[in-house]
Short mmCIF file of C-alpha atoms in Angstrom, two decimals:
data_model
loop_
_atom_site.label_atom_id
_atom_site.label_comp_id
_atom_site.label_asym_id
_atom_site.label_seq_id
_atom_site.Cartn_x
_atom_site.Cartn_y
_atom_site.Cartn_z
CA GLN A 1 95.65 113.01 114.99
CA LYS A 2 95.36 109.18 114.11
CA GLY A 3 91.79 109.62 113.95
CA PHE A 4 90.85 108.03 117.44
CA GLU A 5 88.28 109.98 119.97
CA VAL A 6 90.19 109.47 123.21
CA ILE A 7 87.89 109.57 126.39
CA TYR A 8 89.76 109.07 129.61
CA ALA A 9 88.85 107.51 133.15
CA HIS A 10 90.31 108.26 136.04
CA ASP A 11 89.91 104.83 137.91
CA GLY A 12 88.84 101.49 136.57
CA ALA A 13 85.27 102.17 138.19
CA GLU A 14 84.95 105.20 136.04
CA GLY A 15 86.25 103.68 132.93
CA TRP A 16 84.21 100.35 133.25
CA GLU A 17 81.23 102.90 133.72
CA ILE A 18 82.06 104.95 130.85
CA ALA A 19 82.47 101.76 128.75
CA ARG A 20 79.11 100.48 129.63
CA ARG A 21 77.57 103.98 128.49
CA LEU A 22 79.35 104.93 125.55
CA LYS A 23 80.59 101.54 124.02
CA PRO A 24 83.82 102.40 122.54
CA THR A 25 85.29 100.42 119.70
CA ILE A 26 88.39 99.73 121.85
CA ILE A 27 89.47 99.79 125.23
CA LEU A 28 92.78 100.58 126.48
CA CYS A 29 93.37 99.70 130.18
CA ASP A 30 95.86 100.38 132.42
CA TYR A 31 96.94 97.36 134.77
CA ARG A 32 97.69 99.60 137.61
CA MET A 33 94.47 101.78 138.73
CA PRO A 34 93.14 103.21 141.92
CA ASN A 35 90.05 101.65 143.33
CA MET A 36 89.90 98.77 141.04
CA ASP A 37 92.85 97.61 139.11
CA GLY A 38 93.19 96.69 135.43
CA ILE A 39 92.50 92.93 136.24
CA GLU A 40 89.21 93.85 137.96
CA THR A 41 88.29 96.25 135.51
CA ALA A 42 88.77 93.69 132.53
CA GLU A 43 86.82 90.95 134.95
CA HIS A 44 83.90 93.70 134.81
CA LEU A 45 84.26 94.57 131.44
CA LYS A 46 84.35 91.25 130.37
CA THR A 47 81.65 89.26 132.38
CA ASP A 48 79.23 91.77 133.94
CA SER A 49 77.64 93.55 130.95
CA GLU A 50 76.25 92.42 127.58
CA GLU A 51 77.17 95.72 126.18
CA THR A 52 81.38 95.63 127.14
CA LYS A 53 82.12 91.81 126.97
CA LYS A 54 82.76 91.76 123.08
CA ILE A 55 84.89 95.30 123.17
CA PRO A 56 88.68 94.71 122.21
CA LEU A 57 90.77 95.17 125.52
CA ILE A 58 94.02 96.09 125.75
CA MET A 59 96.05 95.98 128.82
CA LEU A 60 98.69 99.01 129.41
CA THR A 61 101.53 98.22 131.84
CA SER A 62 104.91 98.67 132.71
CA GLU A 63 105.07 95.19 133.92
CA ASP A 64 106.67 92.47 132.15
CA PHE A 65 104.53 89.36 132.18
CA SER A 66 105.59 85.82 132.65
CA PRO A 67 104.10 83.43 129.93
CA GLU A 68 101.82 82.19 132.93
CA ALA A 69 100.51 85.48 133.12
CA GLN A 70 99.80 86.14 129.63
CA LYS A 71 97.92 83.16 129.22
CA MET A 72 95.96 84.71 132.24
CA LEU A 73 95.29 87.82 130.64
CA LYS A 74 93.72 85.68 127.09
CA GLU A 75 91.80 83.70 129.49
CA LEU A 76 90.15 86.75 131.13
CA GLY A 77 89.51 87.86 127.33
CA ILE A 78 92.22 90.85 127.33
CA ASP A 79 93.42 90.65 123.63
CA GLU A 80 96.35 92.16 123.93
CA TYR A 81 98.86 93.90 126.62
CA VAL A 82 101.25 96.47 125.55
CA HIS A 83 104.26 97.85 127.62
CA LYS A 84 104.16 101.37 128.49
CA GLY A 85 108.09 101.42 127.14
CA MET A 86 106.76 100.91 123.77
CA ARG A 87 107.37 103.67 120.99
CA PHE A 88 103.90 105.13 120.29
CA VAL A 89 104.25 103.54 116.79
CA GLU A 90 104.52 100.36 117.97
CA ILE A 91 101.13 100.34 120.26
CA LEU A 92 99.30 101.97 117.07
CA GLU A 93 100.46 98.48 115.29
CA LYS A 94 98.80 96.60 118.34
CA VAL A 95 95.62 98.64 118.23
CA LYS A 96 95.11 97.96 114.69
CA ALA A 97 95.97 94.34 115.14
CA VAL A 98 93.68 94.01 117.52
CA LEU A 99 90.88 95.95 115.71
CA LYS A 100 91.39 93.91 112.63
CA LYS A 101 91.29 90.69 114.66
CA TYR A 102 87.60 91.97 115.44
CA GLY A 103 87.06 92.53 111.92
CA ILE A 104 87.16 96.63 112.03
CA GLU A 105 89.44 98.18 109.64
CA TYR A 106 91.70 101.31 111.00
CA GLU A 107 92.34 103.67 108.03
CA GLU A 108 94.88 106.68 109.21
CA PRO A 109 93.50 110.18 108.39
CA LYS A 110 95.11 111.86 105.55
CA SER A 111 96.89 114.95 106.81
CA ALA A 112 95.63 118.21 106.37
CA TYR A 113 99.08 119.51 105.13
#
């Protein structure tokens, strides 16, 4: 409804592979996933592949990260982290801010009603 095509992955390994193949505009990555957690997935996305290292990346989590952990996320190339308890409108604002940082303008689609 907000103009995004959403592609899901079941775990970090699948997400990394999908990102390499499809080169999405932005990635929202869960912190806790089977097989490869969000940190390991981010490391692969940001270091192993020219196709994925410049894709904006937001980490979704139910954790409250310390300032030190937040710094570590930034050093890994994670642009932002979003607490899963946030309201959708707040998450959308973070997504728009990260896209803008990369020079990608977001326009909400006009309602058909």
